[in-house]
Coordinates of C-alpha atoms and ligand atoms in Angstrom, one line a residue:
X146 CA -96.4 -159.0 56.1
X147 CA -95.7 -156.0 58.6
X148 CA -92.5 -155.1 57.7
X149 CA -90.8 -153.0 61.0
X150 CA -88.7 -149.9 59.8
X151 CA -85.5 -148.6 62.0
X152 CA -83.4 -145.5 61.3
X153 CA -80.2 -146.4 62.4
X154 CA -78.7 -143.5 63.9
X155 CA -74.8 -142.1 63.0
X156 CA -72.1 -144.0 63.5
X157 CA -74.5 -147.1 63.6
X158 CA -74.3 -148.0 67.8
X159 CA -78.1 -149.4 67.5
X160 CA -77.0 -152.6 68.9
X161 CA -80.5 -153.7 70.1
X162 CA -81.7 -153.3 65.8
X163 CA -78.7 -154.4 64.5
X164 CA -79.3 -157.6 67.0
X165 CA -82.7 -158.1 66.2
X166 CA -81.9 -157.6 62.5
X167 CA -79.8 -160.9 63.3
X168 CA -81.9 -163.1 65.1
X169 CA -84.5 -162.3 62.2
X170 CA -82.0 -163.6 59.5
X171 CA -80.6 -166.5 62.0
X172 CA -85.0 -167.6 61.7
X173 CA -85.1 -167.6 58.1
X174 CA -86.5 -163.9 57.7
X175 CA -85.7 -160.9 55.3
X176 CA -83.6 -157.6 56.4
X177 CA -83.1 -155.0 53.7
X178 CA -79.8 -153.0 55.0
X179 CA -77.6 -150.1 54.1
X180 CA -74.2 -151.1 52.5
X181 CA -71.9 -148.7 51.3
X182 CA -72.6 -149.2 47.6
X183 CA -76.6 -149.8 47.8
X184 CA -79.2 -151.5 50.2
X185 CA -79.4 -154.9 50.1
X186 CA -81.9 -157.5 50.7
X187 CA -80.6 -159.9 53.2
X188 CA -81.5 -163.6 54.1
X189 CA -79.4 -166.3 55.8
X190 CA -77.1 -167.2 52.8
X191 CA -77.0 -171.0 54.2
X192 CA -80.6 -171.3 54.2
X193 CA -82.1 -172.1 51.0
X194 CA -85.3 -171.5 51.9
X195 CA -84.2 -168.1 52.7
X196 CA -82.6 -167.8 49.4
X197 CA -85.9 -168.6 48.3
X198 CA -87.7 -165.8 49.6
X199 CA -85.1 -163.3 48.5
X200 CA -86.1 -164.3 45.0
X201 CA -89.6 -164.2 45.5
X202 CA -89.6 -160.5 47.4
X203 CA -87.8 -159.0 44.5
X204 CA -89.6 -160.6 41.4
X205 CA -86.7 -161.9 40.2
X206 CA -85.1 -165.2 38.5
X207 CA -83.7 -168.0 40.2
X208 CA -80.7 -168.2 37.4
X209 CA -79.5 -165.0 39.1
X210 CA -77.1 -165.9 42.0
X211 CA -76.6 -163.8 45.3
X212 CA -73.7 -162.2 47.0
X213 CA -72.6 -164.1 50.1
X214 CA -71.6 -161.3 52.1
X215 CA -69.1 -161.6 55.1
X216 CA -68.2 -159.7 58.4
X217 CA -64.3 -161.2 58.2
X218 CA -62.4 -162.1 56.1
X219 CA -61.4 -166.0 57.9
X220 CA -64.6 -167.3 56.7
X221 CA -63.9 -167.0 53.2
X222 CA -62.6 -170.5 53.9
X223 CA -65.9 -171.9 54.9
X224 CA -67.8 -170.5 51.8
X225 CA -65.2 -171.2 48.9
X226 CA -64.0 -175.0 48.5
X227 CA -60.4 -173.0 47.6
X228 CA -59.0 -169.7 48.7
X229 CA -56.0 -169.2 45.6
X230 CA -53.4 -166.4 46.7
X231 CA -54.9 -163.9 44.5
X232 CA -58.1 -163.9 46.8
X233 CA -56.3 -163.4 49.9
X234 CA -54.2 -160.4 48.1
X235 CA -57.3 -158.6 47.0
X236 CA -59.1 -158.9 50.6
X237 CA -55.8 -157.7 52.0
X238 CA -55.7 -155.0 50.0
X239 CA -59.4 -154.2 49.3
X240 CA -61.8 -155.6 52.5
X241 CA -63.6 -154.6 54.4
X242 CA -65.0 -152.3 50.8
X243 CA -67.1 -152.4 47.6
X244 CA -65.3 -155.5 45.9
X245 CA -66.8 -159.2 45.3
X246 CA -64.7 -162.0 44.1
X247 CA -66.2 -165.2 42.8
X248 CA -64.8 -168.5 43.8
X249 CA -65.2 -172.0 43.7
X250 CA -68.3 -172.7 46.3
X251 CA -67.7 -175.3 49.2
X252 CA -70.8 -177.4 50.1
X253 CA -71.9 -175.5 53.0
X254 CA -73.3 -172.9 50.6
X255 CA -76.5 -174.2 49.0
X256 CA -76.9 -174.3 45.5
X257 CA -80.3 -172.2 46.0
X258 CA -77.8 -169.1 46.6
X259 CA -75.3 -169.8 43.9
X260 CA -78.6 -169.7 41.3
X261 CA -77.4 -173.4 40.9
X262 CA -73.6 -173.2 40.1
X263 CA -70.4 -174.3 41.5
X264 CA -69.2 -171.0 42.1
X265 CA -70.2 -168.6 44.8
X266 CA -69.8 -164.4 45.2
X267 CA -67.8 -163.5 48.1
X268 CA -67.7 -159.8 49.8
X269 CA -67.1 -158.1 52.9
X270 CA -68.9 -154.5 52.9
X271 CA -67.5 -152.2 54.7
X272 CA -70.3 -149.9 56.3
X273 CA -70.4 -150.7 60.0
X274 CA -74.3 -151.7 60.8
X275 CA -74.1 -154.2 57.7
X276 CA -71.4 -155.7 59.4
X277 CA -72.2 -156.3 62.7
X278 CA -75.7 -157.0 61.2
X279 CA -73.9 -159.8 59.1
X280 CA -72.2 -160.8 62.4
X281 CA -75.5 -161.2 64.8
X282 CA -76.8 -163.5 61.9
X283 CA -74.5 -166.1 62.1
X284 CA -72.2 -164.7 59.7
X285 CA -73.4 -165.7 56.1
X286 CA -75.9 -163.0 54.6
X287 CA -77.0 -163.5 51.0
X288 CA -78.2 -160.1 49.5
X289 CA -78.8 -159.1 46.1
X290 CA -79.8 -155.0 46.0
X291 CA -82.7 -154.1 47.5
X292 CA -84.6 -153.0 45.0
X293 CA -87.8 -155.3 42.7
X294 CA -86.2 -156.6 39.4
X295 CA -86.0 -154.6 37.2
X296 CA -85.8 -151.1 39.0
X297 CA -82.0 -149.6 39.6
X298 CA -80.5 -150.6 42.7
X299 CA -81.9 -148.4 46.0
X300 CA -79.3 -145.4 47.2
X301 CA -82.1 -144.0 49.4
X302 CA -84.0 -145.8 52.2
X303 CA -87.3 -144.3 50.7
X304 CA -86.5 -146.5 47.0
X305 CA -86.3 -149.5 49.9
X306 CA -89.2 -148.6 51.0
X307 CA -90.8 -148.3 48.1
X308 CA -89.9 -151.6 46.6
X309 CA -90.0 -153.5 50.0
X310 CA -92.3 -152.5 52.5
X311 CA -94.9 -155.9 53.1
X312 CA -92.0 -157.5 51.4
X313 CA -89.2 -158.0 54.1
X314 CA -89.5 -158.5 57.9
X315 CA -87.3 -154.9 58.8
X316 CA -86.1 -152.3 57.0
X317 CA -83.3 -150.9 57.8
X318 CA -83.0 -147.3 57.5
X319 CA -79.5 -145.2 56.8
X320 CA -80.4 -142.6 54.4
X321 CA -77.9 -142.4 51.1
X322 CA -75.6 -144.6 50.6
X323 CA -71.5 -143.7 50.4
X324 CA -71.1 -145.4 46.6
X325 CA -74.2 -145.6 44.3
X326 CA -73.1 -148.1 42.6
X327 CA -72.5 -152.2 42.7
X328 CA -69.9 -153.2 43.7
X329 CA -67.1 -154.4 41.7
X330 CA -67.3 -158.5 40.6
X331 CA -64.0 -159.8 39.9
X332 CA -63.6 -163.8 38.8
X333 CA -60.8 -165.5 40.3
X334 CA -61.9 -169.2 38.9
X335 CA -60.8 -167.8 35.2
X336 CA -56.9 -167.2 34.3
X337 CA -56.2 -164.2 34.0
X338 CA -58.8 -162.7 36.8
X339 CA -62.0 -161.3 34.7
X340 CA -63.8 -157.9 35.9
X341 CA -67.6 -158.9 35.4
X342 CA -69.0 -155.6 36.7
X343 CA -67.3 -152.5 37.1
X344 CA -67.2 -150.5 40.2
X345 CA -65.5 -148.4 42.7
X346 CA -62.6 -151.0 42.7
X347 CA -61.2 -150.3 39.4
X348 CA -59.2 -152.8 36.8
X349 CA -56.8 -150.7 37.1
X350 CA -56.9 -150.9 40.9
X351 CA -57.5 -155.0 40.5
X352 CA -54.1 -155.1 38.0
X353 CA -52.0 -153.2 40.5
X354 CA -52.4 -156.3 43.3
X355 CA -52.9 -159.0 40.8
X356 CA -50.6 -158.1 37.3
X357 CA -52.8 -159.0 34.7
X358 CA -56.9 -158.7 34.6
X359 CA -58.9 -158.5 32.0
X360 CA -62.3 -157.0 31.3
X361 CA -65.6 -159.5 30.4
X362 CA -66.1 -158.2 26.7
X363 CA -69.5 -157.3 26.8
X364 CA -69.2 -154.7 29.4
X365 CA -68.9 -151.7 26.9
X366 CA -70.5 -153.0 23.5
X367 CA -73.3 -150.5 22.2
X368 CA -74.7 -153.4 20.4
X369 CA -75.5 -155.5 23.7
X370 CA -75.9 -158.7 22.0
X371 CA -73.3 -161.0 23.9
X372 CA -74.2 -162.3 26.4
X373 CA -72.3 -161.3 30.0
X374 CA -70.8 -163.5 32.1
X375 CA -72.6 -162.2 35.2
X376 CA -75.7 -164.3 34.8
X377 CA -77.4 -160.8 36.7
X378 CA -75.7 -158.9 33.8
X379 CA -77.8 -159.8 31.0
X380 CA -81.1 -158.8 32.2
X381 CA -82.6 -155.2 31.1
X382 CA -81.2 -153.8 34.7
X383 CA -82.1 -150.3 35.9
X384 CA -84.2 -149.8 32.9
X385 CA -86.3 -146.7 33.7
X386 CA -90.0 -146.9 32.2
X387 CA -89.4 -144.6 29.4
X388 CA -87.3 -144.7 26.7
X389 CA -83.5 -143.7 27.3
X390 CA -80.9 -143.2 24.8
X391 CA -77.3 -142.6 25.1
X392 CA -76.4 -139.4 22.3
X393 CA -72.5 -138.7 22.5
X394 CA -70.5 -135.9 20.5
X395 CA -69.3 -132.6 21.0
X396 CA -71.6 -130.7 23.4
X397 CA -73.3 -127.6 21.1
X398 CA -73.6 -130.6 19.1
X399 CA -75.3 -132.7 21.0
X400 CA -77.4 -130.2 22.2
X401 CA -78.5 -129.2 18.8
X402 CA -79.7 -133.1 17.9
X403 CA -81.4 -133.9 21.6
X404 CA -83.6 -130.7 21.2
X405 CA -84.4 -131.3 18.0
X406 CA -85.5 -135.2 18.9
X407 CA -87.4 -133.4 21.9
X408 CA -89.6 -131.4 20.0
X409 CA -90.2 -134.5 17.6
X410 CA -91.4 -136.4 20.9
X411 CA -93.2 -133.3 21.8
X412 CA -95.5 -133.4 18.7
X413 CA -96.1 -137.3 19.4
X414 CA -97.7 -136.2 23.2
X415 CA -94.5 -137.6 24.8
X416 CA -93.1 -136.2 28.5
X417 CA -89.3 -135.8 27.2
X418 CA -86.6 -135.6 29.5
X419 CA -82.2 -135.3 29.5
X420 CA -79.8 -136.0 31.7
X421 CA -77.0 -133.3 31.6
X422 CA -74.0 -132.4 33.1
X423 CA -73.8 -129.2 35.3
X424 CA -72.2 -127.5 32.7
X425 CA -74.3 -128.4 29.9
X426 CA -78.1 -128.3 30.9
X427 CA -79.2 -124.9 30.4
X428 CA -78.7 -126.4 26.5
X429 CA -81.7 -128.5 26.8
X430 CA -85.1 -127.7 26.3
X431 CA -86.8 -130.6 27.8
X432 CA -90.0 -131.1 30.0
X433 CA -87.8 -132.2 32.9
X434 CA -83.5 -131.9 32.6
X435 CA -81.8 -133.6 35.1
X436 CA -78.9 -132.2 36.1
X437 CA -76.6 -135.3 37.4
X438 CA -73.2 -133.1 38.5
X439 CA -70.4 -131.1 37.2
X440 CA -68.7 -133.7 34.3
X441 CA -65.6 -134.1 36.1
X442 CA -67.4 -135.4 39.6
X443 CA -67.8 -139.0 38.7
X444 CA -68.4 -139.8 42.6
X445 CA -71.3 -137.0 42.6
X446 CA -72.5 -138.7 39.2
X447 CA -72.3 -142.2 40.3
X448 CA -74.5 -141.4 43.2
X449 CA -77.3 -139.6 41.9
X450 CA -77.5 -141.7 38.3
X451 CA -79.8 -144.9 40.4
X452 CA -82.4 -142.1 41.8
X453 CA -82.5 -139.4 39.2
X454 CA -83.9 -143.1 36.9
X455 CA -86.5 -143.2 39.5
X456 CA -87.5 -139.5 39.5
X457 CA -87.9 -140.3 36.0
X458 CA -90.3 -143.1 36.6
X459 CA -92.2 -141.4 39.6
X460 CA -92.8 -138.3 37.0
X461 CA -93.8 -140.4 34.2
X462 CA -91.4 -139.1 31.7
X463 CA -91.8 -141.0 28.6
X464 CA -88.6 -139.8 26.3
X465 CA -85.4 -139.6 28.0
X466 CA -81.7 -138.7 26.5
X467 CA -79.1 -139.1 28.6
X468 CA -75.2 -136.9 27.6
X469 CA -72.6 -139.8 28.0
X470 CA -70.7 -139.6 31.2
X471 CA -67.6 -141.0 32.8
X472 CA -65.5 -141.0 29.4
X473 CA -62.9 -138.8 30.9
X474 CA -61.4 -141.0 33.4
X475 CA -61.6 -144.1 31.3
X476 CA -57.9 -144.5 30.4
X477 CA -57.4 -143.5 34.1
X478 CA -59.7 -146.2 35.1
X479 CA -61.8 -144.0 37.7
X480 CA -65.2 -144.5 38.2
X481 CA -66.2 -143.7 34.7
X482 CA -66.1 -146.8 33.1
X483 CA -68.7 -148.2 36.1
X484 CA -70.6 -145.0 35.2
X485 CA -70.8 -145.9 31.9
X486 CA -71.9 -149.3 32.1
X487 CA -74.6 -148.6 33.8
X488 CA -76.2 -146.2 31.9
X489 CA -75.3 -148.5 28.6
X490 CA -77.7 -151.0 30.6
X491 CA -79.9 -148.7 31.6
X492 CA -80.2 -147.7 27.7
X493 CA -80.6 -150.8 26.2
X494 CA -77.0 -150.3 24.7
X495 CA -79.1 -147.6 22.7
X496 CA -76.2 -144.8 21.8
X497 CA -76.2 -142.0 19.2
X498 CA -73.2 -140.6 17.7
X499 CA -73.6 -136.8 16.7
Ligands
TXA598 O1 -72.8 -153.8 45.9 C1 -73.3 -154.9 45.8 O2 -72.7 -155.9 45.3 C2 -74.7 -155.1 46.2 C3 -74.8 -154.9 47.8 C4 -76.1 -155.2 48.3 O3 -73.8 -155.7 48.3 N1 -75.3 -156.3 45.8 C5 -75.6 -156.6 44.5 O4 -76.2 -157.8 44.3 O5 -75.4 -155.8 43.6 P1 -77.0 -158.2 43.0 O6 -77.6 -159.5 43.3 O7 -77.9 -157.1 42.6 O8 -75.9 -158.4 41.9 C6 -75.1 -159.6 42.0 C7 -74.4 -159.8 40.7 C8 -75.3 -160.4 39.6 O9 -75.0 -159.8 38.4 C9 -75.0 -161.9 39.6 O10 -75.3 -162.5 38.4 C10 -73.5 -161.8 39.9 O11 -73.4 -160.8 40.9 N2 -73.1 -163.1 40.5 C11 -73.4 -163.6 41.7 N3 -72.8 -164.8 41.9 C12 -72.1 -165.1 40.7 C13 -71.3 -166.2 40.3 N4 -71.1 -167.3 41.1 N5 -70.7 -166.1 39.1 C14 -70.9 -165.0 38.3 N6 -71.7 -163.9 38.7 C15 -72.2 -164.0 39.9
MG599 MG1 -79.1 -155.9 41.5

């Protein structure tokens, strides 16, 4: 398949590519877009054949259901059989913007999107071309992230094209992404409201509109053996190719243990690699130290976690430890505790305590 790339252009006026963006999703084609949390991989959300090839372009499961993303917030009512007050609250407060809720489905949404359940994901990004891309297509665009199964979720256009070229009929192209992260899933079909993924929207955010919210246990355990509620959740996500583990402690102290660890993977003919805070990486004695941001810049670390996995990939590192990150804001409820998730995923729940 020739798959037609556009750079959209700032400020996103490229009405003739956001237009023909639409009329391919409208004919049962693939767009991979910008959002403002990752690219996504769009098909018409009411076509299940289209639901169809989503699944097939990325590799991945039909268990795992898709977004339904929106361009306003009215047509919630066509895509959820019932709108509680609680939804209409959070899109008040929180659309157009990185938050889905999960409702119950209506029938207009096929149970190819829903990965065959009664319930559908609801959100309405807020990055403009998405949006008037969602708009040009009839209004209903299923999209998981752009990225094959497997791989972390795109923040560049060139992971998009990576993954997707021959894959997708466009690609459209808007360099980095705002976010770096998924956005937040929140269940409104459960009492009280349960956070299935953490994101930019915090549960501390969520609790504020709603009172009480809780999060889906298995977010946080080290152990990993639960499974999440987020059927998407409980596959080995943004797993780079080598090994990661998590190694958490005083700094000096964690230095000490990841260099010693480094030289053992040395000796076994292993590329070794860290992750490390601004502050912290001159510590490490590694083949190749990432340096992911100063420790209190959870926006700058949330952003560069996705790609800095795929450098990690691309240079075929084969040991990686990772410094824990995000643990300072989690009694705020900032971005840390999406931060952290992630990289528990992305480690296999592996964590060391020093
Ligand atoms: O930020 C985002 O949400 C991005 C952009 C493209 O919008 N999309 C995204 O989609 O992250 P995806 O497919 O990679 O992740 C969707 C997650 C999965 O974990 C899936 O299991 C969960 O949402 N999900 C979807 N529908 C659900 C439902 N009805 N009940 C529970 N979880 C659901
Ligand atoms: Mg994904």
């Amino acid at each position: 398949m020739d798959t037609k790339i556009v750079r959209l252009s700032e400020g996103n006026n490229d009405e003739t590519a956001l237009r023909e963006a639409g009329e391919i999703l409208k004919s049962g084609g693939l767009v991979a877009f910008p959002t403002e949390t990752v690219y996504g991989l769009g098909g018409d959300a009411l076509n299940p054949d289209s639901s169809k090839k989503i699944y097939a372009a990325k590799g991945r499961p039909s268990d795992n259901p898709l977004i339904v993303h929106l361009y306003r917030t009215e047509d919630l009512y066509r895509v959820a059989k019932e709108v509680p007050e609680e939804a209409l609250k959070l899109a008040e407060a929180f659309w157009p913007g990185p938050l889905t809720m999960i409702l119950p489905k209506s029938d207009l949404v096929p149970k190819e999107t829903t990965g065959g359940l009664d319930t559908v994901a609801v959100r309405l990004p807020s990055h403009v071309g998405a949006r008037k891309m969602i708009e040009y297509a009839g209004g209903f665009v299923a999209a998981p992230s752009a990225n094959l199964s497997g791989k972390p979720s795109p923040t560049l256009a060139k992971y998009v094209i990576e993954d997707m070229q021959g894959r997708v009929d466009m690609i459209l192209d808007d360099g980095e992404v705002g976010i770096g992260l998924e956005s937040t899933i929140v269940d409104l079909t459960v009492d009280p409201p349960q956070v299935l993924r953490p994101g930019y929207i915090t549960k501390e955010m969520l609790t504020e509109v709603l009172g009480r919210v809780e999060n889906d246990a298995t977010l946080f355990s080290v152990s990993g053996k639960t499974a999440p509620r987020a059927p998407g959740m409980k596959y080995r996500h943004y797993a780079p190719k080598g090994d990661l583990v998590i190694v958490r402690g005083e700094s000096e102290r964690v230095a000490a243990f990841v260099n010693e660890k480094l030289r053992e993977a040395r000796r076994a003919g292993e590329k070794t690699g860290v992750i490390a805070a601004q502050e912290t990486s001159k510590l490490y004695d590694a083949d190749v130290v990432k340096t992911i941001g100063k420790r209190r810049d959870e926006e700058v670390i949330a952003k560069r976690l996705y790609g800095i996995l795929r450098e990690f990939d691309d240079e075929n590192v084969g040991k990686i430890f990772s410094e824990s990150f995000g643990e300072e804001s989690d009694e705020k409820g900032g971005l840390g505790q999406a931060i952290m998730n992630r990289l528990l995923k992305a480690a296999g729940h592996q964590v060391i305590e020093v």
